[in-house]
Amino acid sequence: MANQYDLVVIGAGPGGYTAAIRAAQLGLNVACVEKEQALGGTCLRIGCIPSKALLQSSQLFWEAKKNFAQHGIQCGDVKLDLATMLKRKESIVRTLTGGVDFLFKKNKVTKYLGTAQIVGKNRVNVQDRNGTVELQAKNILIATGSVPAPLAGVEVDGEVVTTSTEALSYSSVPKNFVVIGAGYIGLELGSVWNRLGAKVTVLEYLDRILPGLDSEMSAEAQKIFTAQGMEFRLKTKVLSAKRKGDQAIVQCEGAEPIIADKVLLAAGRRPNTQGLGLEKVGIELTKGFISVGSNFATGVPDIFAIGDVIYGPMLAHKAEEEAIACVEALVMGFGHVNYDAIPSVVYTHPQIASVGQTEDQLKAAGADYKKGVFPFKANARAMTLGATHGKVKVLADRKTDRVLGVHIIGEHADDIINEAAAAVAFCASSEDLARTCHAHPTLGEALKEAAMAVDNRAINM
Ligand code: NAI
């Protein structure tokens, strides 16, 4: 029968499209429904990918202005062509979202562009401009991701008071840029516009930036970002942000109002569950997240959920792991995600990356641990790159030496952290890391040296 599928996936972000492809590989007849006109979800269209493209371009601009001269490169007056920078970003997004289309075709996943609603047991309606199509689904997987969380008093108009979506495409560099929230999004996009010339003020409710990350790393990061020109106002409660003409007025508790040319609201994201018809079929939410049990099953038979809509870090790679585990459990009877070994990266400069437990968590749990730290200023590769800021910290169990956490602030921390994630996933000891031969000269040697420092035997320090 037409429109009958083994699995209907709702949402084509990293969680949804990975699930659809893996299910097709395993022999299921799969459809994937996406409400936007391009596949790839927030990550590919308006999140990870466009932000990383802008982070790269803006970093090159910054390097050309501030650092080329010390390499003996004179390039005169460096000028910004923002329109070209934005076009490059858009072209990368187009290539990658088109890539998901290609993968769907290759794996025979049927794509529906329209808004999905679960209308009954094993039934999903897809609505688009031309009407409604009903799909029969043996199984339904919800992978609808997250949306920016609103903040009381902050009136997003999409032009002056904006979310991350618009902050990826400002057509000119704002003179005064106010960022609400010193989390991943605030710091990454704050960095982009700071490098391009904006005066960036970050308003953070807590007494530190990047809550959740290792506090030693975030304190060091704050110093570096401040030296780059970003201003941080911590313990600051935003009462309101409202557009007035072409600007916005931001009012914080006990402070003078701030006039901004652009405001970015980056105070977290919330699960995207509205309009899915969850209440109709009896799916329960806990604090806005879809509650799931083993193998990502909701309380309703044949309906599963993964990614940002369920509890856990809102990270593309976490959703991808869950996608594969969920589908494999459905088809093969087992699937597993190791939540202790999910890395995270903040793509500022330097980057901040971590996996496993933070030192704060270990202290709070009263754990008996050892700590090895190695600074990049003692790493030869970092010196040749001109990237000597930051350090690597390895935390290991005092008795067993098992690696409990690795935290890095430094150049290409995004790549180094994957080795640390493998170590955590394989229950490696710091000794294992220390005795693994690392190519020289590489930044990764700092991880090996930090592992050696756990036993006070780092060589180059
Ligand atoms: P976040 O949770 O990382 O940070 C939000 C910040 O806003 C926190 O520091 C919080 O204390 C602060 N905040 C909350 N209410 C506030 C208020 N009223 N006034 C001032 N500050 C306030 O959330 P963010 O940056 O919006 O990112 C959302 C999600 O997207 C995160 O969970 C993150 O994992 C993910 N993401 C991941 C990226 C990556 O992997 N590189 C990049 C961007 C986002």
CSV table of N, CA and C in Angstrom, one decimal, residues 275-391:
chain,number,residue,atom,x,y,z
A,275,GLY,N,2.9,21.2,18.5
A,275,GLY,CA,2.2,21.0,17.3
A,275,GLY,C,2.4,19.5,16.8
A,276,LEU,N,3.0,18.7,17.6
A,276,LEU,CA,3.3,17.3,17.1
A,276,LEU,C,2.1,16.4,17.4
A,277,GLY,N,1.2,16.9,18.2
A,277,GLY,CA,0.0,16.0,18.5
A,277,GLY,C,0.4,15.0,19.6
A,278,LEU,N,1.4,15.3,20.5
A,278,LEU,CA,1.8,14.4,21.5
A,278,LEU,C,0.7,14.1,22.5
A,279,GLU,N,0.0,15.2,22.9
A,279,GLU,CA,-1.1,15.0,23.9
A,279,GLU,C,-2.1,14.0,23.4
A,280,LYS,N,-2.4,14.1,22.1
A,280,LYS,CA,-3.5,13.3,21.5
A,280,LYS,C,-3.2,11.8,21.7
A,281,VAL,N,-1.9,11.4,21.5
A,281,VAL,CA,-1.5,10.0,21.6
A,281,VAL,C,-1.1,9.6,23.0
A,282,GLY,N,-1.0,10.6,23.9
A,282,GLY,CA,-0.7,10.3,25.3
A,282,GLY,C,0.8,10.3,25.6
A,283,ILE,N,1.6,11.0,24.9
A,283,ILE,CA,3.1,11.0,25.2
A,283,ILE,C,3.3,12.1,26.3
A,284,GLU,N,4.1,11.6,27.3
A,284,GLU,CA,4.3,12.5,28.4
A,284,GLU,C,5.6,13.3,28.3
A,285,LEU,N,5.5,14.5,28.9
A,285,LEU,CA,6.7,15.4,28.9
A,285,LEU,C,7.1,15.5,30.4
A,286,THR,N,8.5,15.6,30.6
A,286,THR,CA,9.0,16.0,31.9
A,286,THR,C,9.8,17.2,31.7
A,287,LYS,N,9.4,18.3,32.3
A,287,LYS,CA,10.1,19.6,32.2
A,287,LYS,C,10.3,20.0,30.7
A,288,GLY,N,9.3,19.6,29.9
A,288,GLY,CA,9.3,20.0,28.5
A,288,GLY,C,10.0,18.9,27.6
A,289,PHE,N,10.7,18.0,28.2
A,289,PHE,CA,11.4,17.0,27.4
A,289,PHE,C,10.5,15.7,27.3
A,290,ILE,N,10.5,15.1,26.1
A,290,ILE,CA,9.8,13.8,26.0
A,290,ILE,C,10.4,12.8,26.9
A,291,SER,N,9.6,12.1,27.7
A,291,SER,CA,10.2,11.1,28.6
A,291,SER,C,10.3,9.8,27.8
A,292,VAL,N,11.5,9.2,27.9
A,292,VAL,CA,11.7,7.9,27.3
A,292,VAL,C,12.3,6.9,28.3
A,293,GLY,N,12.0,5.6,28.0
A,293,GLY,CA,12.6,4.6,28.8
A,293,GLY,C,13.7,3.9,28.0
A,294,SER,N,13.8,2.6,28.2
A,294,SER,CA,14.9,1.9,27.6
A,294,SER,C,14.7,1.9,26.1
A,295,ASN,N,15.8,1.9,25.3
A,295,ASN,CA,15.8,2.0,23.9
A,295,ASN,C,15.0,3.1,23.3
A,296,PHE,N,14.9,4.2,24.1
A,296,PHE,CA,14.3,5.5,23.6
A,296,PHE,C,12.8,5.3,23.3
A,297,ALA,N,12.1,4.4,24.0
A,297,ALA,CA,10.7,4.2,23.8
A,297,ALA,C,9.9,5.2,24.7
A,298,THR,N,9.0,5.9,24.1
A,298,THR,CA,8.1,6.7,24.9
A,298,THR,C,7.1,5.7,25.5
A,299,GLY,N,6.2,6.3,26.3
A,299,GLY,CA,5.3,5.4,27.0
A,299,GLY,C,4.3,4.8,26.0
A,300,VAL,N,4.2,5.3,24.8
A,300,VAL,CA,3.2,4.9,23.8
A,300,VAL,C,3.9,3.9,22.9
A,301,PRO,N,3.3,2.7,22.7
A,301,PRO,CA,3.9,1.7,21.8
A,301,PRO,C,4.2,2.2,20.4
A,302,ASP,N,5.4,1.8,19.9
A,302,ASP,CA,5.8,2.1,18.6
A,302,ASP,C,6.2,3.5,18.3
A,303,ILE,N,6.3,4.3,19.4
A,303,ILE,CA,6.8,5.7,19.2
A,303,ILE,C,8.0,5.9,20.1
A,304,PHE,N,9.1,6.4,19.4
A,304,PHE,CA,10.4,6.6,20.0
A,304,PHE,C,10.8,8.1,19.9
A,305,ALA,N,11.8,8.5,20.7
A,305,ALA,CA,12.2,9.8,20.6
A,305,ALA,C,13.7,9.9,20.9
A,306,ILE,N,14.5,10.8,20.2
A,306,ILE,CA,15.9,10.9,20.4
A,306,ILE,C,16.3,12.4,20.3
A,307,GLY,N,17.5,12.7,20.7
A,307,GLY,CA,18.1,14.0,20.4
A,307,GLY,C,17.7,15.1,21.4
A,308,ASP,N,17.6,16.3,20.9
A,308,ASP,CA,17.3,17.4,21.8
A,308,ASP,C,16.0,17.4,22.5
A,309,VAL,N,15.0,16.6,21.9
A,309,VAL,CA,13.7,16.5,22.5
A,309,VAL,C,13.7,15.7,23.7
A,310,ILE,N,14.7,14.9,23.9
A,310,ILE,CA,14.8,14.1,25.2
A,310,ILE,C,15.9,14.7,26.1
A,311,TYR,N,16.0,14.2,27.3
A,311,TYR,CA,16.9,14.8,28.3
A,311,TYR,C,18.4,14.5,27.8
A,312,GLY,N,19.2,15.5,28.2
A,312,GLY,CA,20.7,15.3,27.9
A,312,GLY,C,21.2,16.5,27.2
A,313,PRO,N,22.6,16.5,27.0
A,313,PRO,CA,23.2,17.6,26.3
A,313,PRO,C,22.6,17.8,24.9
A,314,MET,N,22.3,19.1,24.5
A,314,MET,CA,21.8,19.3,23.2
A,314,MET,C,22.9,19.4,22.2
A,315,LEU,N,23.4,18.3,21.8
A,315,LEU,CA,24.5,18.2,20.9
A,315,LEU,C,24.2,17.3,19.7
A,316,ALA,N,24.6,17.7,18.5
A,316,ALA,CA,24.3,17.0,17.3
A,316,ALA,C,24.9,15.5,17.4
A,317,HIS,N,26.1,15.4,18.0
A,317,HIS,CA,26.7,14.1,18.0
A,317,HIS,C,26.0,13.2,19.0
A,318,LYS,N,25.5,13.8,20.1
A,318,LYS,CA,24.7,12.9,21.0
A,318,LYS,C,23.4,12.4,20.3
A,319,ALA,N,22.8,13.3,19.5
A,319,ALA,CA,21.6,12.8,18.8
A,319,ALA,C,21.9,11.7,17.8
A,320,GLU,N,23.1,11.8,17.2
A,320,GLU,CA,23.5,10.8,16.2
A,320,GLU,C,23.7,9.5,16.8
A,321,GLU,N,24.4,9.5,18.0
A,321,GLU,CA,24.6,8.2,18.7
A,321,GLU,C,23.3,7.6,19.1
A,322,GLU,N,22.3,8.4,19.6
A,322,GLU,CA,21.0,7.9,20.0
A,322,GLU,C,20.3,7.4,18.8
A,323,ALA,N,20.4,8.0,17.7
A,323,ALA,CA,19.7,7.6,16.4
A,323,ALA,C,20.1,6.2,16.1
A,324,ILE,N,21.4,5.9,16.1
A,324,ILE,CA,21.9,4.6,15.7
A,324,ILE,C,21.5,3.6,16.8
A,325,ALA,N,21.6,3.9,18.0
A,325,ALA,CA,21.3,3.0,19.1
A,325,ALA,C,19.8,2.6,19.0
A,326,CYS,N,19.0,3.7,18.8
A,326,CYS,CA,17.5,3.5,18.8
A,326,CYS,C,17.1,2.5,17.6
A,327,VAL,N,17.6,2.8,16.5
A,327,VAL,CA,17.2,2.0,15.3
A,327,VAL,C,17.8,0.6,15.4
A,328,GLU,N,19.0,0.5,15.9
A,328,GLU,CA,19.6,-0.9,16.0
A,328,GLU,C,18.8,-1.7,17.0
A,329,ALA,N,18.4,-1.0,18.1
A,329,ALA,CA,17.6,-1.7,19.1
A,329,ALA,C,16.3,-2.2,18.5
A,330,LEU,N,15.7,-1.3,17.6
A,330,LEU,CA,14.4,-1.7,17.0
A,330,LEU,C,14.6,-2.9,16.1
A,331,VAL,N,15.7,-2.9,15.3
A,331,VAL,CA,15.8,-3.9,14.3
A,331,VAL,C,16.5,-5.2,14.9
A,332,MET,N,17.6,-4.9,15.7
A,332,MET,CA,18.4,-6.0,16.0
A,332,MET,C,18.3,-6.4,17.5
A,333,GLY,N,17.5,-5.6,18.3
A,333,GLY,CA,17.2,-6.0,19.6
A,333,GLY,C,18.2,-5.4,20.7
A,334,PHE,N,19.3,-4.7,20.2
A,334,PHE,CA,20.1,-4.1,21.2
A,334,PHE,C,20.7,-2.8,20.6
A,335,GLY,N,21.0,-1.9,21.4
A,335,GLY,CA,21.7,-0.6,21.0
A,335,GLY,C,22.1,0.1,22.3
A,336,HIS,N,23.2,0.9,22.1
A,336,HIS,CA,23.8,1.4,23.4
A,336,HIS,C,24.5,2.8,23.1
A,337,VAL,N,24.3,3.7,24.1
A,337,VAL,CA,25.0,5.0,24.0
A,337,VAL,C,25.8,5.1,25.3
A,338,ASN,N,27.0,5.4,25.2
A,338,ASN,CA,27.9,5.6,26.4
A,338,ASN,C,27.8,7.1,26.7
A,339,TYR,N,26.9,7.5,27.6
A,339,TYR,CA,26.7,8.9,28.0
A,339,TYR,C,27.9,9.5,28.7
A,340,ASP,N,28.8,8.6,29.3
A,340,ASP,CA,30.0,9.1,30.0
A,340,ASP,C,31.1,9.6,29.0
A,341,ALA,N,30.9,9.3,27.8
A,341,ALA,CA,32.0,9.5,26.8
A,341,ALA,C,31.6,10.4,25.7
A,342,ILE,N,30.7,11.4,26.0
A,342,ILE,CA,30.2,12.3,24.9
A,342,ILE,C,31.0,13.6,25.0
A,343,PRO,N,31.9,13.9,24.0
A,343,PRO,CA,32.7,15.1,24.1
A,343,PRO,C,31.8,16.4,23.8
A,344,SER,N,32.4,17.5,24.2
A,344,SER,CA,31.7,18.7,23.8
A,344,SER,C,32.8,19.8,23.5
A,345,VAL,N,32.5,20.6,22.5
A,345,VAL,CA,33.4,21.6,22.1
A,345,VAL,C,32.8,23.0,21.9
A,346,VAL,N,33.5,24.0,22.4
A,346,VAL,CA,33.0,25.4,22.2
A,346,VAL,C,34.0,25.9,21.2
A,347,TYR,N,33.5,26.4,20.0
A,347,TYR,CA,34.4,26.7,18.9
A,347,TYR,C,34.9,28.2,18.9
A,348,THR,N,35.3,28.6,20.1
A,348,THR,CA,35.8,29.9,20.2
A,348,THR,C,37.3,29.8,19.9
A,349,HIS,N,38.1,30.9,20.0
A,349,HIS,CA,39.5,30.8,19.8
A,349,HIS,C,40.2,31.3,21.1
A,350,PRO,N,40.9,30.5,21.8
A,350,PRO,CA,41.0,29.1,21.6
A,350,PRO,C,39.7,28.3,21.9
A,351,GLN,N,39.7,27.1,21.4
A,351,GLN,CA,38.5,26.3,21.6
A,351,GLN,C,38.6,25.7,23.0
A,352,ILE,N,37.4,25.3,23.5
A,352,ILE,CA,37.4,24.6,24.8
A,352,ILE,C,36.7,23.3,24.6
A,353,ALA,N,37.3,22.2,24.9
A,353,ALA,CA,36.7,20.9,24.7
A,353,ALA,C,36.8,20.0,25.9
A,354,SER,N,35.9,19.2,26.1
A,354,SER,CA,35.9,18.3,27.3
A,354,SER,C,35.2,17.0,27.1
A,355,VAL,N,35.6,16.0,27.9
A,355,VAL,CA,34.8,14.8,27.9
A,355,VAL,C,35.0,14.2,29.3
A,356,GLY,N,33.9,13.5,29.7
A,356,GLY,CA,34.0,12.9,31.1
A,356,GLY,C,33.6,13.9,32.1
A,357,GLN,N,34.1,13.6,33.3
A,357,GLN,CA,33.6,14.5,34.5
A,357,GLN,C,34.6,15.7,34.6
A,358,THR,N,34.0,16.8,35.1
A,358,THR,CA,34.8,18.0,35.4
A,358,THR,C,35.4,17.8,36.8
A,359,GLU,N,36.4,18.6,37.1
A,359,GLU,CA,37.0,18.5,38.4
A,359,GLU,C,36.0,19.0,39.4
A,360,ASP,N,35.1,19.9,39.1
A,360,ASP,CA,34.1,20.4,40.0
A,360,ASP,C,33.2,19.2,40.4
A,361,GLN,N,32.8,18.4,39.4
A,361,GLN,CA,31.9,17.2,39.7
A,361,GLN,C,32.7,16.2,40.6
A,362,LEU,N,33.9,16.0,40.3
A,362,LEU,CA,34.7,15.0,41.1
A,362,LEU,C,34.8,15.5,42.6
A,363,LYS,N,35.1,16.8,42.7
A,363,LYS,CA,35.2,17.4,44.1
A,363,LYS,C,33.8,17.2,44.8
A,364,ALA,N,32.8,17.6,44.1
A,364,ALA,CA,31.4,17.5,44.7
A,364,ALA,C,31.1,16.1,45.2
A,365,ALA,N,31.6,15.1,44.4
A,365,ALA,CA,31.2,13.7,44.7
A,365,ALA,C,32.2,13.1,45.7
A,366,GLY,N,33.2,13.9,46.1
A,366,GLY,CA,34.2,13.5,47.1
A,366,GLY,C,35.1,12.4,46.5
A,367,ALA,N,35.3,12.4,45.2
A,367,ALA,CA,36.1,11.4,44.5
A,367,ALA,C,37.6,11.6,44.8
A,368,ASP,N,38.3,10.5,44.8
A,368,ASP,CA,39.7,10.5,45.1
A,368,ASP,C,40.4,10.5,43.7
A,369,TYR,N,40.9,11.6,43.3
A,369,TYR,CA,41.4,11.6,41.9
A,369,TYR,C,42.8,12.3,41.8
A,370,LYS,N,43.5,12.0,40.7
A,370,LYS,CA,44.8,12.6,40.4
A,370,LYS,C,44.6,13.5,39.2
A,371,LYS,N,45.5,14.5,39.1
A,371,LYS,CA,45.3,15.5,38.1
A,371,LYS,C,46.7,15.8,37.4
A,372,GLY,N,46.7,15.8,36.1
A,372,GLY,CA,47.9,16.2,35.3
A,372,GLY,C,47.5,17.3,34.4
A,373,VAL,N,48.4,18.3,34.4
A,373,VAL,CA,48.1,19.5,33.5
A,373,VAL,C,49.3,19.7,32.7
A,374,PHE,N,49.1,20.1,31.4
A,374,PHE,CA,50.2,20.4,30.6
A,374,PHE,C,49.9,21.7,29.8
A,375,PRO,N,50.7,22.7,29.8
A,375,PRO,CA,50.3,24.0,29.1
A,375,PRO,C,50.8,23.9,27.6
A,376,PHE,N,50.0,24.5,26.7
A,376,PHE,CA,50.4,24.5,25.3
A,376,PHE,C,51.7,25.3,25.1
A,377,LYS,N,52.0,26.2,26.0
A,377,LYS,CA,53.2,27.0,25.8
A,377,LYS,C,54.5,26.2,25.9
A,378,ALA,N,54.4,24.9,26.4
A,378,ALA,CA,55.5,24.0,26.4
A,378,ALA,C,55.4,23.0,25.3
A,379,ASN,N,54.5,23.2,24.4
A,379,ASN,CA,54.3,22.2,23.3
A,379,ASN,C,54.9,22.8,22.0
A,380,ALA,N,55.8,22.1,21.4
A,380,ALA,CA,56.5,22.6,20.2
A,380,ALA,C,55.6,23.0,19.1
A,381,ARG,N,54.6,22.2,18.8
A,381,ARG,CA,53.7,22.4,17.7
A,381,ARG,C,52.9,23.7,17.9
A,382,ALA,N,52.5,23.9,19.2
A,382,ALA,CA,51.7,25.1,19.5
A,382,ALA,C,52.6,26.3,19.2
A,383,MET,N,53.9,26.2,19.6
A,383,MET,CA,54.8,27.4,19.4
A,383,MET,C,54.9,27.7,17.9
A,384,THR,N,55.0,26.6,17.0
A,384,THR,CA,55.2,26.9,15.6
A,384,THR,C,53.9,27.5,15.0
A,385,LEU,N,52.8,27.1,15.6
A,385,LEU,CA,51.5,27.6,15.1
A,385,LEU,C,51.2,29.0,15.7
A,386,GLY,N,52.0,29.5,16.7
A,386,GLY,CA,51.6,30.7,17.3
A,386,GLY,C,50.4,30.6,18.1
A,387,ALA,N,50.2,29.4,18.7
A,387,ALA,CA,49.0,29.2,19.5
A,387,ALA,C,49.3,28.6,20.9
A,388,THR,N,50.0,29.4,21.7
A,388,THR,CA,50.5,28.8,22.9
A,388,THR,C,49.6,29.0,24.1
A,389,HIS,N,48.4,29.6,23.9
A,389,HIS,CA,47.5,29.8,25.0
A,389,HIS,C,46.8,28.4,25.3
A,390,GLY,N,46.5,28.3,26.6
A,390,GLY,CA,45.7,27.2,27.0
A,390,GLY,C,46.5,26.0,27.6
A,391,LYS,N,45.7,24.9,27.9
A,391,LYS,CA,46.4,23.8,28.5
A,391,LYS,C,45.5,22.5,28.4
